[in-house]
Every structure is written in C-alpha cells, then in structure tokens.
CSV table of C-alpha atoms in Angstrom, one decimal:
chain,number,residue,atom,x,y,z
A,43,MET,CA,80.4,49.6,-103.8
A,44,SER,CA,77.9,50.8,-106.2
A,45,ILE,CA,79.8,52.6,-109.0
A,46,THR,CA,82.9,51.2,-108.0
A,47,ALA,CA,81.9,47.6,-108.0
A,48,PRO,CA,83.0,47.4,-111.7
A,49,ARG,CA,86.9,47.3,-112.2
A,50,GLY,CA,88.5,50.3,-113.1
A,51,PHE,CA,86.6,52.7,-111.4
A,52,ARG,CA,87.3,55.2,-108.4
A,53,ALA,CA,85.4,57.5,-106.5
A,54,ALA,CA,84.7,60.0,-103.8
A,55,GLY,CA,82.4,62.4,-102.0
A,56,VAL,CA,83.3,65.3,-99.9
A,57,ALA,CA,81.8,68.3,-98.2
A,58,ALA,CA,82.8,71.4,-99.9
A,59,GLY,CA,80.2,74.1,-98.3
A,60,LEU,CA,77.8,74.1,-101.2
A,61,LYS,CA,75.0,72.8,-98.8
A,62,ALA,CA,73.9,74.8,-96.2
A,63,ASN,CA,73.9,71.8,-93.8
A,64,GLY,CA,77.5,71.0,-94.2
A,65,GLY,CA,76.9,67.6,-95.6
A,66,ALA,CA,78.6,65.8,-98.7
A,67,ASP,CA,77.9,67.9,-101.7
A,68,VAL,CA,80.7,67.2,-104.3
A,69,ALA,CA,81.2,63.8,-105.9
A,70,LEU,CA,83.6,62.6,-108.4
A,71,VAL,CA,83.8,59.4,-110.3
A,72,VAL,CA,86.9,58.5,-112.4
A,73,ASN,CA,87.4,55.7,-115.3
A,74,ASP,CA,90.6,54.2,-115.0
A,75,GLY,CA,90.1,52.6,-118.2
A,76,PRO,CA,91.8,51.1,-120.2
A,77,ASP,CA,88.7,51.8,-122.3
A,78,ALA,CA,86.6,55.2,-121.7
A,79,GLY,CA,83.4,54.6,-123.5
A,80,VAL,CA,80.3,56.6,-122.7
A,81,ALA,CA,76.5,57.2,-123.5
A,82,GLY,CA,74.2,59.5,-121.9
A,83,VAL,CA,70.4,60.3,-122.0
A,84,PHE,CA,69.2,63.9,-120.9
A,85,THR,CA,66.2,65.8,-119.8
A,86,ALA,CA,63.4,66.7,-122.7
A,87,ASN,CA,63.0,69.8,-121.0
A,88,ARG,CA,63.7,72.5,-123.3
A,89,VAL,CA,65.1,74.7,-120.3
A,90,LYS,CA,68.1,73.0,-119.7
A,91,ALA,CA,70.8,73.5,-117.1
A,92,ALA,CA,74.3,74.6,-118.0
A,93,PRO,CA,75.8,71.1,-117.1
A,94,VAL,CA,73.5,69.2,-119.2
A,95,LEU,CA,74.2,71.4,-122.2
A,96,TRP,CA,77.8,70.6,-121.2
A,97,THR,CA,77.8,66.9,-121.1
A,98,GLN,CA,75.6,66.6,-123.9
A,99,GLN,CA,78.4,68.1,-126.1
A,100,VAL,CA,81.1,65.9,-124.1
A,101,VAL,CA,79.4,62.6,-124.4
A,102,SER,CA,78.5,63.0,-128.4
A,103,GLY,CA,82.5,62.5,-128.6
A,104,GLY,CA,82.1,59.3,-127.2
A,105,VAL,CA,84.8,59.6,-124.3
A,106,VAL,CA,84.1,60.3,-120.8
A,107,ARG,CA,87.1,59.7,-118.2
A,108,ALA,CA,85.8,61.4,-115.2
A,109,VAL,CA,82.1,62.8,-114.1
A,110,VAL,CA,81.9,65.6,-111.4
A,111,LEU,CA,78.6,65.9,-109.6
A,112,ASN,CA,77.8,68.7,-107.1
A,113,SER,CA,74.4,69.1,-105.1
A,114,GLY,CA,73.8,72.4,-103.5
A,115,GLY,CA,72.8,74.1,-106.9
A,116,ALA,CA,71.3,73.1,-109.9
A,117,ASN,CA,73.2,75.9,-112.3
A,118,ALA,CA,70.3,76.3,-114.2
A,119,CYS,CA,68.8,79.2,-115.9
A,120,THR,CA,72.1,81.0,-114.9
A,121,GLY,CA,72.9,82.2,-118.6
A,122,PRO,CA,76.3,82.4,-120.0
A,123,GLY,CA,78.2,82.7,-116.4
A,124,GLY,CA,76.4,79.7,-115.5
A,125,PHE,CA,77.9,77.7,-118.5
A,126,GLN,CA,81.2,79.2,-118.1
A,127,ASP,CA,81.3,77.7,-114.6
A,128,THR,CA,80.5,74.4,-115.9
A,129,HIS,CA,83.5,74.6,-118.6
A,130,ALA,CA,85.9,76.0,-115.5
A,131,THR,CA,84.5,72.9,-113.4
A,132,ALA,CA,85.6,70.8,-116.3
A,133,GLU,CA,88.9,72.1,-116.9
A,134,HIS,CA,89.8,72.5,-113.1
A,135,THR,CA,89.0,68.7,-112.6
A,136,ALA,CA,90.9,67.7,-115.9
A,137,ALA,CA,94.1,69.9,-115.1
A,138,ALA,CA,94.1,68.5,-111.3
A,139,LEU,CA,93.4,64.8,-112.2
A,140,THR,CA,96.3,65.1,-114.8
A,141,SER,CA,98.7,66.2,-112.1
A,142,VAL,CA,98.2,63.4,-109.8
A,143,SER,CA,97.7,60.8,-112.7
A,144,PRO,CA,99.7,62.0,-115.7
A,145,ARG,CA,98.9,59.0,-117.8
A,146,LEU,CA,95.2,59.9,-118.0
A,147,MET,CA,96.1,63.3,-119.5
A,148,LEU,CA,92.7,64.7,-119.4
A,149,GLY,CA,91.4,67.6,-121.2
A,150,ALA,CA,88.0,69.6,-120.2
A,151,GLY,CA,86.1,67.8,-123.3
A,152,ASP,CA,87.1,64.3,-121.2
A,153,VAL,CA,85.2,65.6,-118.1
A,154,ALA,CA,81.4,65.1,-117.8
A,155,VAL,CA,79.7,68.0,-115.3
A,156,CYS,CA,76.0,67.4,-113.5
A,157,SER,CA,74.3,69.5,-110.9
A,158,THR,CA,71.5,69.0,-108.9
A,159,GLY,CA,69.7,71.5,-106.3
A,160,LEU,CA,68.0,75.1,-106.5
A,161,ILE,CA,67.5,76.5,-109.7
A,162,GLY,CA,68.4,80.3,-110.8
A,163,GLU,CA,71.3,80.7,-108.7
A,164,ARG,CA,75.2,80.6,-109.7
A,165,LEU,CA,77.4,77.8,-108.0
A,166,PRO,CA,80.0,79.0,-105.5
A,167,MET,CA,82.9,78.5,-107.9
A,168,PRO,CA,85.6,79.4,-104.7
A,169,LYS,CA,83.9,76.4,-102.5
A,170,LEU,CA,83.1,74.2,-105.7
A,171,LEU,CA,86.8,74.1,-107.1
A,172,PRO,CA,88.6,73.1,-103.8
A,173,GLY,CA,86.0,70.7,-103.0
A,174,VAL,CA,86.6,68.9,-106.7
A,175,ARG,CA,90.6,68.8,-105.2
A,176,SER,CA,89.2,67.2,-102.3
A,177,ALA,CA,87.6,64.8,-103.9
A,178,ILE,CA,90.6,64.0,-106.2
A,179,ARG,CA,92.7,63.6,-103.0
A,180,GLY,CA,89.7,61.3,-101.7
A,181,LEU,CA,89.3,58.9,-104.5
A,182,SER,CA,89.4,55.1,-103.8
A,183,ARG,CA,87.9,51.9,-105.1
A,184,ASP,CA,85.8,52.3,-101.6
A,185,GLY,CA,84.3,55.6,-102.4
A,186,GLY,CA,81.1,54.6,-104.2
A,187,PRO,CA,78.7,55.0,-101.0
A,188,ALA,CA,80.3,58.5,-100.7
A,189,ALA,CA,79.6,59.6,-103.7
A,190,ALA,CA,76.3,58.5,-103.6
A,191,GLU,CA,75.4,60.2,-100.3
A,192,ALA,CA,77.2,63.7,-102.0
A,193,ILE,CA,74.7,64.0,-104.7
A,194,MET,CA,71.5,63.7,-102.5
A,195,THR,CA,69.1,66.7,-102.2
A,196,THR,CA,65.8,65.9,-100.6
A,197,ASP,CA,66.8,62.3,-100.8
A,198,THR,CA,66.2,60.6,-97.4
A,199,ARG,CA,69.1,58.0,-98.7
A,200,PRO,CA,71.7,57.1,-101.1
A,201,LYS,CA,70.3,54.8,-104.1
A,202,THR,CA,73.0,52.6,-105.4
A,203,THR,CA,72.8,49.1,-107.4
A,204,VAL,CA,74.9,46.6,-108.7
A,205,ALA,CA,74.0,43.8,-111.3
A,206,ARG,CA,76.6,41.0,-112.5
A,207,GLY,CA,77.2,39.9,-115.5
A,208,SER,CA,79.5,36.9,-116.5
A,209,GLY,CA,82.8,37.9,-115.3
A,210,TRP,CA,81.7,41.5,-115.5
A,211,VAL,CA,79.4,43.9,-113.6
A,212,VAL,CA,77.4,46.9,-113.7
A,213,GLY,CA,77.3,49.5,-110.8
A,214,GLY,CA,75.5,52.7,-110.5
A,215,MET,CA,74.3,55.3,-108.2
A,216,ALA,CA,71.5,57.7,-108.4
A,217,LYS,CA,69.6,60.9,-106.8
A,218,GLY,CA,66.0,62.0,-106.8
A,219,ALA,CA,63.0,62.6,-104.5
A,220,GLY,CA,60.8,65.0,-106.5
A,221,MET,CA,60.0,66.1,-109.9
A,222,LEU,CA,60.4,62.4,-111.0
A,223,ALA,CA,58.8,62.6,-114.6
A,224,PRO,CA,59.6,61.7,-118.1
A,225,ALA,CA,62.0,62.2,-119.5
A,226,LEU,CA,63.9,61.2,-117.4
A,227,ALA,CA,63.1,62.7,-113.6
A,228,THR,CA,64.7,65.1,-111.7
A,229,MET,CA,67.5,62.8,-111.1
A,230,LEU,CA,71.5,62.6,-111.9
A,231,CYS,CA,72.3,58.8,-112.3
A,232,VAL,CA,76.0,57.1,-112.9
A,233,LEU,CA,76.0,53.7,-114.1
A,234,THR,CA,79.4,52.4,-114.7
A,235,THR,CA,80.6,48.6,-116.1
A,236,ASP,CA,83.7,47.0,-116.7
A,237,ALA,CA,82.3,45.3,-120.1
A,238,VAL,CA,84.3,45.8,-123.0
A,239,ALA,CA,81.7,47.9,-124.8
A,240,GLY,CA,81.9,50.9,-127.5
A,241,PRO,CA,79.7,54.3,-127.3
A,242,GLU,CA,77.2,52.8,-129.8
A,243,THR,CA,76.6,49.4,-127.8
A,244,LEU,CA,76.6,51.6,-124.8
A,245,ASP,CA,74.2,53.8,-126.3
A,246,ALA,CA,71.6,51.0,-127.5
A,247,ALA,CA,71.8,49.6,-124.3
A,248,LEU,CA,70.8,52.6,-122.1
A,249,ARG,CA,68.4,53.9,-124.3
A,250,ALA,CA,66.4,50.7,-124.1
A,251,ALA,CA,66.9,50.2,-120.5
A,252,THR,CA,65.7,53.9,-119.4
A,253,ARG,CA,62.7,53.7,-121.8
A,254,LEU,CA,61.3,50.9,-119.8
A,255,THR,CA,62.7,52.1,-116.2
A,256,PHE,CA,63.5,55.8,-115.7
A,257,ASP,CA,61.0,56.9,-118.2
A,258,ARG,CA,58.1,55.3,-116.4
A,259,ILE,CA,58.3,56.4,-113.2
A,260,ASP,CA,56.3,59.6,-112.5
A,261,SER,CA,56.3,61.0,-109.1
A,262,ASP,CA,54.3,64.5,-109.5
A,263,GLY,CA,54.0,65.1,-113.1
A,264,CYS,CA,57.0,67.5,-113.1
A,265,MET,CA,60.2,67.5,-115.5
A,266,SER,CA,63.5,68.8,-114.2
A,267,THR,CA,66.0,70.9,-116.2
A,268,ASN,CA,69.1,68.8,-114.9
A,269,ASP,CA,68.3,65.3,-115.8
A,270,THR,CA,71.2,63.2,-116.6
A,271,VAL,CA,72.0,59.1,-117.1
A,272,LEU,CA,75.3,58.6,-117.9
A,273,LEU,CA,77.0,54.9,-118.9
A,274,LEU,CA,80.6,54.5,-118.3
A,275,ALA,CA,82.8,51.7,-119.6
A,276,SER,CA,86.3,50.6,-118.5
A,277,GLY,CA,87.0,47.5,-120.3
A,278,ALA,CA,88.7,46.4,-117.6
A,279,SER,CA,87.4,42.7,-117.2
A,280,GLY,CA,88.3,41.9,-120.6
A,281,ILE,CA,85.0,40.5,-121.3
A,282,GLU,CA,82.9,41.6,-124.3
A,283,PRO,CA,79.1,40.5,-123.4
A,284,THR,CA,76.7,40.4,-126.4
A,285,PRO,CA,74.5,43.5,-126.7
A,286,GLN,CA,71.5,41.4,-125.4
A,287,GLU,CA,73.6,40.7,-122.4
A,288,LEU,CA,74.7,44.3,-121.6
A,289,THR,CA,71.2,45.3,-122.2
A,290,ALA,CA,69.7,43.0,-119.7
A,291,ALA,CA,72.3,43.8,-117.2
A,292,VAL,CA,72.2,47.7,-117.4
A,293,THR,CA,68.2,47.4,-117.3
A,294,ALA,CA,68.2,45.6,-114.4
A,295,ALA,CA,70.3,48.0,-112.8
A,296,CYS,CA,68.1,51.0,-113.8
A,297,HIS,CA,65.3,49.2,-112.8
A,298,ASP,CA,66.4,48.8,-109.3
A,299,LEU,CA,67.3,52.5,-109.2
A,300,ALA,CA,64.0,53.7,-110.2
A,301,GLN,CA,62.3,51.5,-107.8
A,302,GLN,CA,64.3,53.4,-105.0
A,303,LEU,CA,63.8,56.6,-106.7
A,304,ILE,CA,60.0,56.3,-106.6
A,305,ALA,CA,60.3,54.6,-102.8
A,306,ASP,CA,61.7,57.8,-101.8
A,307,ALA,CA,59.6,60.2,-103.4
A,308,GLU,CA,59.1,63.4,-101.5
A,309,GLY,CA,56.1,62.9,-98.6
A,310,ALA,CA,55.1,59.7,-100.4
A,311,THR,CA,53.1,56.9,-98.1
A,312,LYS,CA,52.3,54.8,-101.0
A,313,GLN,CA,54.5,53.1,-103.9
A,314,ILE,CA,52.0,52.5,-106.8
A,315,ALA,CA,52.6,50.6,-109.9
A,316,ILE,CA,50.0,51.1,-112.5
A,317,ASP,CA,49.8,48.1,-115.0
A,318,VAL,CA,47.7,48.7,-118.1
A,319,VAL,CA,47.3,45.5,-120.3
A,320,ASP,CA,45.5,44.6,-123.1
A,321,ALA,CA,45.9,47.8,-124.8
A,322,ALA,CA,45.9,48.6,-128.5
A,323,THR,CA,49.7,49.6,-128.6
A,324,GLU,CA,52.2,50.1,-126.2
A,325,ASP,CA,52.3,53.8,-126.3
A,326,ASP,CA,48.8,53.4,-125.6
A,327,ALA,CA,49.2,51.5,-122.4
A,328,VAL,CA,51.9,54.0,-121.3
A,329,GLU,CA,49.6,56.7,-121.9
A,330,VAL,CA,46.7,55.5,-120.0
A,331,GLY,CA,49.5,54.7,-117.1
A,332,ARG,CA,50.7,58.2,-117.2
A,333,SER,CA,47.4,59.8,-117.0
A,334,VAL,CA,46.6,58.1,-113.9
A,335,ALA,CA,49.7,58.6,-112.6
A,336,ARG,CA,49.4,62.1,-112.7
A,337,ASN,CA,45.9,62.7,-111.9
A,338,ASN,CA,45.8,64.4,-108.3
A,339,LEU,CA,42.5,63.1,-107.3
A,340,VAL,CA,43.7,59.5,-107.6
A,341,LYS,CA,46.6,60.2,-105.8
A,342,THR,CA,44.7,62.0,-102.7
A,343,ALA,CA,42.6,59.4,-103.0
A,344,LEU,CA,45.3,56.7,-102.4
A,345,PHE,CA,46.8,58.8,-99.7
A,346,GLY,CA,43.4,58.5,-98.0
A,347,ASN,CA,43.4,54.7,-98.3
A,348,ASP,CA,40.2,55.3,-100.7
A,349,PRO,CA,40.3,52.9,-103.9
A,350,ASN,CA,38.3,55.3,-105.6
A,351,TRP,CA,37.9,53.6,-109.3
A,352,GLY,CA,35.8,56.5,-110.7
A,353,ARG,CA,38.7,58.8,-110.6
A,354,ILE,CA,40.7,56.3,-112.1
A,355,LEU,CA,38.4,55.8,-114.8
A,356,ALA,CA,37.7,59.4,-115.5
A,357,ALA,CA,41.8,59.6,-115.7
A,358,VAL,CA,41.6,57.1,-118.4
A,359,GLY,CA,39.2,58.8,-120.1
A,360,THR,CA,41.4,62.0,-120.6
A,361,THR,CA,43.8,59.9,-123.1
A,362,ALA,CA,43.4,59.4,-126.6
A,363,ALA,CA,44.1,55.8,-126.4
A,364,ALA,CA,41.6,53.1,-128.3
A,365,PHE,CA,39.3,51.8,-125.9
A,366,GLU,CA,35.7,51.5,-125.5
A,367,PRO,CA,34.3,52.9,-121.9
A,368,ASP,CA,31.8,50.1,-121.2
A,369,ARG,CA,34.6,47.3,-121.7
A,370,ILE,CA,37.3,48.8,-119.0
A,371,ASP,CA,37.9,46.4,-116.1
A,372,VAL,CA,39.9,48.0,-113.1
A,373,ALA,CA,41.4,46.2,-110.0
A,374,VAL,CA,43.0,47.9,-106.9
A,375,ASN,CA,45.4,45.4,-105.1
A,376,GLY,CA,43.7,42.5,-106.7
A,377,VAL,CA,39.8,43.4,-106.2
A,378,TRP,CA,38.1,44.3,-109.4
A,379,VAL,CA,36.2,47.0,-108.2
A,380,CYS,CA,35.0,47.9,-111.7
A,381,ARG,CA,34.1,45.6,-114.5
A,382,ALA,CA,32.8,46.6,-118.0
A,383,GLY,CA,33.1,50.3,-116.9
A,384,ALA,CA,30.8,50.0,-113.7
A,385,ALA,CA,31.0,49.0,-110.3
A,386,ALA,CA,31.6,45.4,-109.4
A,387,GLU,CA,32.9,44.1,-106.2
A,388,ASP,CA,32.8,46.3,-103.0
A,389,ARG,CA,35.6,48.5,-102.6
A,390,SER,CA,35.8,47.8,-99.1
A,391,LYS,CA,37.5,44.7,-99.5
A,392,VAL,CA,40.5,46.7,-100.7
A,393,ASP,CA,43.2,46.5,-98.2
A,394,LEU,CA,45.1,50.0,-98.6
A,395,SER,CA,46.7,49.6,-95.2
A,396,GLY,CA,50.3,48.8,-96.6
A,397,ARG,CA,52.8,50.9,-98.6
A,398,ASP,CA,52.7,48.9,-101.8
A,399,VAL,CA,49.5,49.5,-104.2
A,400,THR,CA,48.8,48.1,-107.5
A,401,ILE,CA,46.2,49.1,-109.9
A,402,ARG,CA,45.4,47.1,-113.0
A,403,ILE,CA,43.4,48.8,-115.6
A,404,ASP,CA,42.2,46.1,-118.5
A,405,LEU,CA,41.4,48.2,-121.6
A,406,HIS,CA,40.2,45.2,-123.9
A,407,ALA,CA,41.6,46.6,-127.0
A,408,GLY,CA,44.7,44.9,-127.9
A,409,ALA,CA,47.5,42.6,-126.2
A,410,SER,CA,50.0,45.4,-125.4
A,411,ALA,CA,51.0,46.3,-121.8
A,412,ALA,CA,53.1,48.8,-119.8
A,413,THR,CA,53.6,49.7,-116.1
A,414,ILE,CA,53.9,53.0,-114.7
A,415,TRP,CA,55.2,53.5,-111.1
A,416,THR,CA,54.2,56.5,-109.1
A,417,ASN,CA,53.2,57.5,-105.3
A,418,ASP,CA,50.6,59.1,-103.8
A,419,LEU,CA,49.9,63.2,-103.1
A,420,SER,CA,50.6,64.0,-99.4
A,421,HIS,CA,50.6,66.5,-96.6
A,422,ALA,CA,54.3,66.2,-96.5
A,423,TYR,CA,55.1,66.6,-100.2
A,424,VAL,CA,53.1,70.0,-100.2
A,425,HIS,CA,55.4,71.3,-97.1
A,426,GLU,CA,58.4,70.0,-98.8
A,427,ASN,CA,58.0,71.7,-102.0
A,428,SER,CA,56.5,75.0,-100.2
A,429,ALA,CA,60.1,75.4,-98.8
A,430,TYR,CA,62.6,74.0,-100.6
A,431,SER,CA,66.1,75.2,-100.0
A,432,THR,CA,68.3,72.6,-100.7
C-alpha cells in the first residue's frame, strides 16, 4: 500500500488529461491525523519551480494535511502566473476537501503542491482542478499504488516502499528516471508515518536520511527545478519512537526508493555502485565518487562492458580530495585492475555481463568512506532526452 501503509492516510491517483497519453496524472495524499507534522527537503537549484516555492513556505509552518501532485507539467519557469496557479491549486484542494470532510477545516496553507513534467509551460488549470475533485472522490486507504502511478513521467514503473518499526510504519512513493543528481534528484517523493513525531524530529530524521540516500544518487549530473521530498506524520499509531528509531526507518525507506530510482534511470543498462574507501574525510569520498559517477567516459565504457580503470583514475584526479596518485587502488566487480596507480590484474577477468556493477576506489588517505550510485550512459538515454515531451 506504500504511502497508505501507515494508519491515518488516504490517497488517490486519477487521469485529468494533463498527459497526452491519457494516463493517470493527478495524485492526492491526505493526512487524517490526529497529528499533521511535516518536514521537507527541496532542490538546491536556484531556479525553483512555483510549487517548490509554495511548498517551502507551507512546510516552514510545520503542518501539512494534504499533498496534491501532478505529472504532465512541471510549472517551472512560468512567472507570477505559475505561482498563482499553484496557490489556486492549494486553495481549491483545501476547499474541496473541507466540503466533504468538514472536520479537517483546511486552508490553502495546509496543502503542499508538487508538479513534474516539462519546464516552461503553464498547467491547464481547467483540467487540473476537476482532476483534484476527482481524486478527492477516489480517496481511500488502498489508494497508494494509484497515487504512485499518477506521478510518473518517464518512469517505466511506479516506486513504492514500506519500512516497519515496532507498532508503527513508514511508507513512501517516489518518481524519477532522469536528471538524478544532488540535490536531490529530479524527483518527487512523499513519505508518511503513523509514528508520533513533531516537525523538528521529522526534519532531523529526513535530513539525515536524504544525506545518505537521495543526495548520493547521481544518474546524469543534471539537477532539477522541482525536487521535493516530504515526510508527513499522522501520529495514528499512538507510539513515539526514539529519534534514532525514526531516522533508521526513514533512511531504510529512502534507500529503497533511491535504489528504485537509479534502477529505472532513463536508458540505463547498468546499475553502478561507486564505493570510495580510506578517504581523508567523508566529503572527499563523496567528491571522488561523484566525479566518477558524472564522468561520461567512464559511463560509456561501462555501457560497452569495458572496465576502463584509466578513465576512473582520470576522473578521481579532477577532484580536490586528499590522495597520492601512486597509492590509489581500483577494483571493478571484485577484480583489482589498478594497484598503486598502475595496471594490476588483467581487466579481461572483469565480468560486466550483468546489470550490477561495483567500482571500489581505495584512496589510502584516511579512514572515511562513502557510496555514490549511478548508471551507464546509453544510446537510449540520448534518444529519450532528445525528444522529451512527457
């Protein structure tokens, strides 16, 4: 049930005509309480879509009762009119929900809005607002899968997760298949929990989780304008986990979703984990891993099943991380093809016939480590992004 696995949540996903293919394109998640705490993290891109600007304001108040999401249009770079459309969406959602559930007594400031799709075009409000009303009529405890489907763009499959605590649950859904780069990814993600937790606790848990998961997937080095991750708490379980327990469950949910995002990256034939070990600092490990993940020569080599360690070493050398070039070791799928910055085992021993690839880079500069996840660069990725219209 994904986002509706925790108690206190209903969801829906409907087709409103925003997508040319007629698929589901409006999703709604409602928190029936008793609590309504929220935390959020958003894109670091300075060019932020209207729904990001709106939802940042809403989340700063610490309370969200509903999240309305649409695919089929990003509502980014649409000027003051685009922001007015977001505000109107929140107002309409609040009023329509209150009319059918007066006890909720929602205002626009209780509604987060998320959008995804093509940049630079206004949303068709005469289609979107009736779609919201249709989603409200379809709200149910079993609506999580439909909501996850409605937020897809170039995704080939919906992405959902559940992580269970002791008597409480974290659920989640996400979309994203390209522009996956910190921070966060071209993604929308809604996480829910029936644990008892206030906004500050939720914020700490979410930021700790995203730092190790969504912020460490890097499909193509491109940062989106619409990235939004929200964590909503209903408190319906009546159980208050420790901050450490909540963080662990949220991290598990985010990790699962992040791996699903990378696995569904546009045109990918390889799912690549870059493990950087023995770095001087964690920041160094992240920088090195990210440099390799974003190197097109590395990514195309892996698409061609070539364990080209020279390209990996060259990518490491572009960073400011502390290391000595003649001490670096590199392994690809367990074969140490580079030792002390030079050729080692025969790279023909590396089996790249499968989808999963692990690159291990030992900097011999300290005791810190980090993993970055990426994918290869294929013909299909170029084709997908040369004619993007979803």
